Amino acid sequence: MTTIQPTLPNERYQLLDVLRGFALLGVLIANMATLSGYAFLSEDAKQAFRSYTIDHFVNSFHLLWIDGKFYSLFSMLFGIGFGLQLQRSLTTNTNFKSLFRRRLLILLFLGLCHAIFLYPGDILTVYALLGFVLLLFRNFSNINLLRVAFILLLLPLVQYAIIWAVHLAHPPVPKPAGPRMLDQMIRMFRTGSYLDIIKANIGGLIFGRYPDLFFTGRFFKVLAMFLIGFYVALNKIYAQVPEYRSLFKKVILWGLIIGIPCNLVLATIVNISDYKELKPLGIIQPLAYAYGIPALCLSYAAIIALLYDKPAWKKRLAFFAPVGQLALTNYLLQSLICVFIFKSYGFALEAQVGPTQLLLIALAIYSLQVFLSHSWVRYFRFGPAEWLWRSLTYRAWQPFRKNQISNQSIAVS
């Protein structure tokens, strides 16, 4: 029998919470197009917005600096969390595999609830499923982790080439009803019942979300960032910023040198064509993505780490920490607020708001989350979702309020 204690708040690394809080802002901005239904509009419908000109600029900014970078950052942080838990299990002699699998199963359940009842664009189910794969790499060496991550980042190119070859050999039958189906879906989200929306979410998850994740090679990309995060955790890079200062500077330099041109190419391709349309030159898109997205993601993380190491900036960036400390709760809350704004049982603004206004709405939502998070952590150890996740993982209700003292421990064979 081994006694397991969950990580206490005072054992947290605030830099990681700052990064989580920063990543949540980017994730919210990135998700607004699909949460609001704007992403499902035809180009003609988008051009009908009075803000179309500035919307085009906002979209370009989004593609260059936001799209893909923040889910990648979150994925890396998930890998770091995995490494931290693994290292902690070695010092406490706990059954890490059993505990982590139970943790993943609970995350999978939470993700499915999120996808079905709120937002089929959920990422939690992806993290949970790939987390089981991540377990296979727990004994890999540092160099092998990076090698596998590099290969995984390039696999979407191979996948694209294979899909394109199959496409040439067996051209798909055109589906002219596609745009009409999207229009019907938008109207349903705007006027349908909650049961209708749940049914649509299930269909969107099965026939939209996961096929899209496969087609774009997202599973490879997420797992690659998991492994990079695991590497960071094993080497305690997050906890030794001064010692790794030269490494951070190199990551920033090369991240910007590689990331900016690649993302400019990526933004150009997406702006001038359907990036999912299979063409010989379409290989440029996954190529630019494979190099550009992780490069900028890592440069963002390195910039924040170096700034956080400076006392003046540490106080400023600590602004993000409470949001990151409640990352799971805030991620779910973002979806809850947005579906109330855009779906029929709320303000029913589905597909009626353009990117410029969506950016402002995202900033307003995040500002509310900052206020709520700062207020919450004064009195509570965890967010509601984090508390539930921990309690189910450790099979005992965890102390919730900060003035609670727990002498509980959990016996696990």
Coordinates of C-alpha atoms in Angstrom, one line a residue:
M1 CA 0.0 0.0 0.0
T2 CA 1.4 3.4 -0.9
T3 CA 0.2 6.8 0.4
I4 CA -0.5 9.3 -2.4
Q5 CA -0.9 13.0 -1.7
P6 CA -2.0 15.4 -4.5
T7 CA 0.2 18.4 -5.4
L8 CA -0.6 21.3 -3.0
P9 CA -1.0 24.9 -4.3
N10 CA 2.2 26.0 -2.6
E11 CA 4.2 23.4 -4.6
R12 CA 3.1 24.9 -7.9
Y13 CA 5.5 26.7 -10.2
Q14 CA 4.0 30.1 -10.9
L15 CA 5.7 30.5 -14.2
L16 CA 3.8 27.5 -15.5
D17 CA 0.5 29.0 -14.3
V18 CA 1.5 32.3 -16.0
L19 CA 2.0 30.4 -19.3
R20 CA -1.3 28.5 -18.8
G21 CA -3.1 31.8 -18.2
F22 CA -1.5 33.4 -21.3
A23 CA -2.3 30.3 -23.4
L24 CA -6.0 30.5 -22.3
L25 CA -6.3 34.0 -23.8
G26 CA -4.9 32.7 -27.1
V27 CA -7.1 29.6 -27.1
L28 CA -10.2 31.7 -26.5
I29 CA -9.4 34.1 -29.3
A30 CA -8.6 31.2 -31.6
N31 CA -11.9 29.3 -30.7
M32 CA -14.2 32.3 -31.2
A33 CA -14.7 31.7 -34.9
T34 CA -16.1 28.2 -34.4
L35 CA -17.9 29.0 -31.1
S36 CA -19.7 31.8 -32.8
G37 CA -20.5 30.0 -36.0
Y38 CA -18.6 32.6 -38.1
A39 CA -16.2 29.9 -39.4
F40 CA -19.1 28.2 -41.1
L41 CA -20.2 31.1 -43.2
S42 CA -19.5 31.3 -46.9
E43 CA -17.1 33.9 -48.2
D44 CA -20.0 35.9 -49.7
A45 CA -21.7 35.9 -46.3
K46 CA -18.5 37.1 -44.6
Q47 CA -18.1 39.9 -47.2
A48 CA -21.6 41.1 -46.3
F49 CA -20.4 42.3 -42.9
R50 CA -19.8 46.0 -42.7
S51 CA -16.6 45.4 -40.9
Y52 CA -15.3 43.1 -43.6
T53 CA -12.2 45.2 -44.4
I54 CA -11.0 45.3 -40.8
D55 CA -12.1 41.7 -40.3
H56 CA -9.7 40.7 -43.1
F57 CA -6.9 42.4 -41.2
V58 CA -7.9 40.8 -37.9
N59 CA -8.1 37.4 -39.7
S60 CA -4.6 37.9 -41.0
F61 CA -3.3 38.9 -37.6
H62 CA -5.0 35.8 -36.2
L63 CA -3.4 33.5 -38.7
L64 CA 0.0 35.0 -38.2
W65 CA 0.3 35.3 -34.5
I66 CA -2.5 33.2 -32.9
D67 CA -3.8 30.2 -34.9
G68 CA -2.2 27.0 -33.7
K69 CA 0.3 28.6 -31.4
F70 CA -1.8 28.5 -28.2
Y71 CA -3.1 24.9 -28.4
S72 CA 0.5 24.0 -29.1
L73 CA 1.6 25.9 -26.0
F74 CA -1.2 24.2 -23.9
S75 CA -0.1 20.8 -25.3
M76 CA 3.5 21.5 -24.3
L77 CA 2.3 22.4 -20.8
F78 CA 0.3 19.2 -20.6
G79 CA 3.6 17.4 -21.4
I80 CA 5.4 19.3 -18.6
G81 CA 2.6 18.4 -16.2
F82 CA 3.0 14.7 -17.2
G83 CA 6.8 15.0 -16.5
L84 CA 6.2 16.7 -13.1
Q85 CA 3.8 14.0 -12.0
L86 CA 6.1 11.2 -13.2
Q87 CA 9.1 12.7 -11.3
R88 CA 7.0 13.2 -8.2
S89 CA 5.8 9.6 -8.3
L90 CA 9.5 8.5 -8.3
T91 CA 10.1 10.3 -5.0
T92 CA 6.9 9.0 -3.4
N93 CA 7.2 5.5 -4.8
T94 CA 3.7 5.6 -6.2
N95 CA 2.0 3.6 -9.0
F96 CA 2.2 6.3 -11.6
K97 CA 0.7 4.5 -14.5
S98 CA -2.4 3.5 -12.6
L99 CA -2.9 7.1 -11.2
F100 CA -2.3 8.8 -14.5
R101 CA -4.6 6.4 -16.4
R102 CA -7.3 7.2 -13.9
R103 CA -6.6 10.9 -14.3
L104 CA -6.9 10.5 -18.1
L105 CA -10.2 8.6 -18.0
I106 CA -11.7 11.3 -15.9
L107 CA -10.4 14.0 -18.3
L108 CA -11.9 12.0 -21.2
F109 CA -15.3 12.0 -19.4
L110 CA -15.1 15.7 -18.7
G111 CA -14.1 16.3 -22.4
L112 CA -17.0 14.3 -23.7
C113 CA -19.4 16.2 -21.5
H114 CA -17.9 19.5 -22.7
A115 CA -18.1 18.4 -26.4
I116 CA -21.6 17.1 -26.2
F117 CA -23.3 19.7 -24.0
L118 CA -21.2 22.8 -24.9
Y119 CA -18.7 22.8 -27.7
P120 CA -17.7 19.9 -30.1
G121 CA -14.4 21.7 -30.8
D122 CA -13.2 20.3 -27.4
I123 CA -9.5 19.6 -27.0
L124 CA -9.8 17.7 -23.6
T125 CA -10.8 14.4 -25.3
V126 CA -7.7 14.7 -27.6
Y127 CA -5.4 15.3 -24.6
A128 CA -6.9 12.4 -22.7
L129 CA -6.6 9.9 -25.6
L130 CA -3.1 11.0 -26.6
G131 CA -2.2 10.9 -22.9
F132 CA -2.4 7.1 -23.0
V133 CA 0.1 7.2 -25.9
L134 CA 2.3 9.6 -24.0
L135 CA 2.7 6.9 -21.2
L136 CA 4.6 4.8 -23.7
F137 CA 7.4 7.4 -23.8
R138 CA 8.0 7.7 -20.1
N139 CA 11.3 5.9 -20.2
F140 CA 12.7 7.5 -23.4
S141 CA 15.9 9.4 -23.2
N142 CA 16.1 13.2 -23.8
I143 CA 17.5 12.9 -27.3
N144 CA 15.0 10.3 -28.3
L145 CA 12.1 12.4 -27.1
L146 CA 13.2 15.2 -29.3
R147 CA 13.8 12.9 -32.2
V148 CA 10.3 11.4 -32.0
A149 CA 8.8 14.9 -31.6
F150 CA 10.6 16.1 -34.7
I151 CA 9.4 13.1 -36.7
L152 CA 5.8 13.6 -35.5
L153 CA 5.8 17.2 -36.6
L154 CA 6.8 16.1 -40.1
L155 CA 4.3 13.2 -40.3
P156 CA 1.4 15.5 -41.4
L157 CA 3.4 16.2 -44.6
V158 CA 3.5 12.4 -45.3
Q159 CA -0.1 12.1 -44.4
Y160 CA -1.0 14.9 -46.8
A161 CA 0.9 13.3 -49.7
I162 CA -0.8 10.0 -49.1
I163 CA -4.3 11.6 -49.0
W164 CA -3.6 13.6 -52.1
A165 CA -2.4 10.4 -53.9
V166 CA -5.6 8.6 -52.9
H167 CA -7.6 11.7 -54.0
L168 CA -6.0 11.5 -57.5
A169 CA -6.7 7.8 -57.8
H170 CA -10.3 8.1 -56.5
P171 CA -11.7 11.6 -57.0
P172 CA -14.5 12.2 -54.5
V173 CA -18.0 13.0 -55.8
P174 CA -18.7 16.7 -55.4
K175 CA -21.2 17.6 -52.7
P176 CA -23.1 20.7 -53.8
A177 CA -25.3 20.4 -50.7
G178 CA -22.4 21.2 -48.4
P179 CA -23.0 25.0 -48.2
R180 CA -26.8 24.5 -47.8
M181 CA -26.2 22.1 -44.9
L182 CA -24.0 24.6 -43.2
D183 CA -26.7 27.3 -43.6
Q184 CA -29.2 24.8 -42.0
M185 CA -26.8 24.1 -39.2
I186 CA -26.4 27.8 -38.5
R187 CA -30.1 28.4 -38.4
M188 CA -30.6 25.4 -36.1
F189 CA -28.0 26.8 -33.6
R190 CA -29.7 30.1 -33.7
T191 CA -33.3 28.9 -33.3
G192 CA -33.3 25.2 -32.4
S193 CA -33.9 23.6 -29.0
Y194 CA -31.2 22.6 -26.7
L195 CA -31.8 19.0 -27.6
D196 CA -31.4 19.8 -31.2
I197 CA -28.1 21.5 -30.4
I198 CA -26.9 18.5 -28.4
K199 CA -27.7 16.2 -31.3
A200 CA -25.8 18.6 -33.6
N201 CA -22.8 18.6 -31.2
I202 CA -22.6 14.8 -31.3
G203 CA -22.8 14.8 -35.1
G204 CA -20.2 17.6 -35.3
L205 CA -17.9 15.7 -33.0
I206 CA -18.1 12.4 -34.9
F207 CA -18.4 13.7 -38.5
G208 CA -16.7 17.1 -38.2
R209 CA -14.2 17.5 -35.4
Y210 CA -12.4 14.2 -35.4
P211 CA -12.2 13.8 -39.2
D212 CA -10.8 17.3 -39.3
L213 CA -8.2 16.5 -36.6
F214 CA -7.2 13.5 -38.6
F215 CA -7.1 15.3 -42.0
T216 CA -4.9 18.1 -40.6
G217 CA -2.6 15.8 -38.7
R218 CA -3.5 17.4 -35.4
F219 CA -2.9 14.2 -33.4
F220 CA 0.7 14.1 -34.5
K221 CA 1.2 17.8 -33.7
V222 CA -0.3 17.5 -30.2
L223 CA 1.7 14.4 -29.3
A224 CA 4.9 16.1 -30.6
M225 CA 4.3 19.1 -28.2
F226 CA 3.5 16.7 -25.4
L227 CA 7.0 15.2 -25.9
I228 CA 8.7 18.6 -26.0
G229 CA 7.0 19.5 -22.8
F230 CA 8.0 16.2 -21.2
Y231 CA 11.6 17.0 -22.3
V232 CA 11.3 20.4 -20.6
A233 CA 10.0 18.8 -17.4
L234 CA 12.7 16.1 -17.3
N235 CA 15.4 18.8 -17.5
K236 CA 13.6 21.2 -15.1
I237 CA 14.1 24.0 -17.7
Y238 CA 11.0 25.8 -16.3
A239 CA 12.6 25.9 -12.9
Q240 CA 16.1 27.0 -13.9
V241 CA 15.5 30.0 -16.2
P242 CA 18.8 31.8 -15.3
E243 CA 20.8 28.6 -16.0
Y244 CA 19.1 28.2 -19.4
R245 CA 19.1 31.9 -20.4
S246 CA 21.3 31.3 -23.5
L247 CA 19.0 28.5 -24.6
F248 CA 15.9 30.7 -24.2
K249 CA 17.6 33.4 -26.3
K250 CA 18.4 30.9 -29.0
V251 CA 14.8 29.6 -29.0
I252 CA 13.5 33.2 -29.3
L253 CA 15.9 34.1 -32.1
W254 CA 15.4 30.9 -34.2
G255 CA 11.7 30.7 -33.3
L256 CA 11.1 34.2 -34.8
I257 CA 13.5 33.6 -37.8
I258 CA 11.7 30.4 -38.7
G259 CA 8.2 31.1 -37.3
I260 CA 7.4 34.5 -38.9
P261 CA 8.2 33.6 -42.5
C262 CA 6.5 30.2 -42.2
N263 CA 3.4 31.8 -40.7
L264 CA 3.3 34.5 -43.3
V265 CA 3.3 31.8 -46.0
L266 CA 0.6 29.9 -44.0
A267 CA -1.6 33.0 -43.7
T268 CA -1.2 33.8 -47.4
I269 CA -2.2 30.3 -48.4
V270 CA -5.3 30.2 -46.1
N271 CA -6.3 33.7 -47.3
I272 CA -6.2 33.0 -51.0
S273 CA -7.6 29.5 -51.1
D274 CA -9.4 26.7 -49.2
Y275 CA -6.5 25.2 -47.2
K276 CA -8.2 21.8 -47.2
E277 CA -8.4 21.7 -50.9
L278 CA -6.1 18.9 -52.1
K279 CA -3.5 20.3 -54.6
P280 CA 0.1 19.4 -55.4
L281 CA 1.3 22.8 -54.0
G282 CA -0.9 22.2 -51.0
I283 CA 2.0 20.4 -49.4
I284 CA 3.4 23.9 -48.6
Q285 CA 0.6 24.4 -46.0
P286 CA 1.4 21.5 -43.7
L287 CA 5.2 22.2 -44.3
A288 CA 4.8 25.8 -43.2
Y289 CA 2.6 24.6 -40.3
A290 CA 5.1 21.9 -39.2
Y291 CA 7.9 24.4 -38.8
G292 CA 6.1 27.7 -38.2
I293 CA 3.6 26.9 -35.5
P294 CA 6.0 25.2 -33.0
A295 CA 8.7 27.8 -33.7
L296 CA 6.5 30.7 -32.7
C297 CA 4.9 28.8 -29.8
L298 CA 8.3 28.0 -28.3
S299 CA 9.4 31.6 -28.8
Y300 CA 6.4 32.9 -27.0
A301 CA 7.1 30.6 -24.0
A302 CA 10.8 31.6 -24.0
I303 CA 10.0 35.3 -24.1
I304 CA 7.6 35.0 -21.2
A305 CA 10.1 32.9 -19.2
L306 CA 12.9 35.4 -19.6
L307 CA 10.6 38.3 -18.8
Y308 CA 9.3 36.5 -15.8
D309 CA 12.8 36.1 -14.5
K310 CA 13.0 39.9 -14.1
P311 CA 11.5 41.2 -10.8
A312 CA 9.6 44.1 -12.5
W313 CA 8.1 41.8 -15.2
K314 CA 7.4 39.0 -12.7
K315 CA 4.8 41.2 -10.9
R316 CA 3.2 42.2 -14.2
L317 CA 3.0 38.6 -15.6
A318 CA 1.7 37.3 -12.3
F319 CA -1.5 38.8 -13.5
F320 CA -2.0 35.7 -15.6
A321 CA -1.2 33.2 -12.9
P322 CA -4.7 32.8 -11.2
V323 CA -6.3 32.3 -14.6
G324 CA -3.7 29.5 -15.3
Q325 CA -4.1 28.0 -11.9
L326 CA -7.8 27.5 -12.8
A327 CA -7.0 26.5 -16.4
L328 CA -9.5 23.7 -16.7
T329 CA -12.4 25.6 -15.1
N330 CA -11.7 28.7 -17.2
Y331 CA -11.5 26.6 -20.4
L332 CA -14.9 25.2 -19.7
L333 CA -16.2 28.5 -18.6
Q334 CA -15.2 30.1 -21.9
S335 CA -17.4 27.6 -23.8
L336 CA -20.3 28.1 -21.3
I337 CA -20.2 31.9 -21.8
C338 CA -19.9 31.7 -25.5
V339 CA -22.7 29.2 -26.1
F340 CA -25.0 31.5 -24.0
I341 CA -24.0 34.4 -26.2
F342 CA -24.3 32.7 -29.6
K343 CA -26.8 29.8 -29.3
S344 CA -30.6 29.8 -29.3
Y345 CA -31.0 29.5 -25.5
G346 CA -29.0 32.7 -25.0
F347 CA -28.7 35.8 -27.2
A348 CA -28.9 33.7 -30.4
L349 CA -26.1 35.6 -32.2
E350 CA -24.9 32.6 -34.1
A351 CA -22.9 33.6 -37.3
Q352 CA -23.9 37.3 -36.8
V353 CA -20.7 38.6 -35.4
G354 CA -17.5 39.2 -37.4
P355 CA -13.8 38.7 -36.3
T356 CA -13.3 42.3 -35.1
Q357 CA -16.3 42.1 -32.7
L358 CA -15.4 38.5 -31.8
L359 CA -11.9 39.7 -30.7
L360 CA -13.5 42.4 -28.5
I361 CA -15.9 39.8 -27.0
A362 CA -13.0 37.5 -26.3
L363 CA -11.1 40.2 -24.5
A364 CA -14.2 41.0 -22.4
I365 CA -14.7 37.4 -21.5
Y366 CA -11.0 37.0 -20.6
S367 CA -11.1 40.2 -18.5
L368 CA -14.1 38.7 -16.6
Q369 CA -12.1 35.5 -16.0
V370 CA -9.1 37.4 -14.7
F371 CA -11.4 39.2 -12.2
L372 CA -13.1 36.0 -11.1
S373 CA -9.9 34.0 -11.0
H374 CA -8.1 36.5 -8.8
S375 CA -11.1 36.6 -6.5
W376 CA -11.5 32.9 -6.4
V377 CA -7.9 32.0 -5.5
R378 CA -8.1 34.2 -2.4
Y379 CA -10.5 31.7 -0.8
F380 CA -10.2 28.4 -2.6
R381 CA -7.3 26.0 -3.3
F382 CA -8.6 24.9 -6.7
G383 CA -11.2 25.8 -9.3
P384 CA -14.4 23.7 -9.3
A385 CA -13.4 21.6 -12.3
E386 CA -9.8 21.1 -10.9
W387 CA -11.3 20.1 -7.5
L388 CA -13.6 17.5 -9.1
W389 CA -10.8 16.1 -11.2
R390 CA -8.4 15.8 -8.3
S391 CA -11.1 14.3 -6.0
L392 CA -12.1 11.7 -8.5
T393 CA -8.4 10.9 -9.3
Y394 CA -7.4 10.5 -5.7
R395 CA -10.7 8.8 -4.8
A396 CA -11.3 11.2 -1.9
W397 CA -12.8 14.7 -1.6
Q398 CA -10.0 17.2 -1.6
P399 CA -10.0 20.2 0.8
F400 CA -11.6 23.0 -1.2
R401 CA -11.3 26.2 0.9
K402 CA -7.9 27.5 1.8
N403 CA -8.8 27.4 5.5
Q404 CA -9.4 23.7 5.4
I405 CA -6.7 21.4 6.7
S406 CA -6.7 17.9 5.3
N407 CA -5.1 15.0 7.1
Q408 CA -6.5 12.6 4.5
S409 CA -4.3 10.4 2.5
I410 CA -5.3 7.8 -0.1
A411 CA -4.2 4.3 0.0
V412 CA -3.6 2.7 -3.4
S413 CA -2.3 -0.7 -4.0

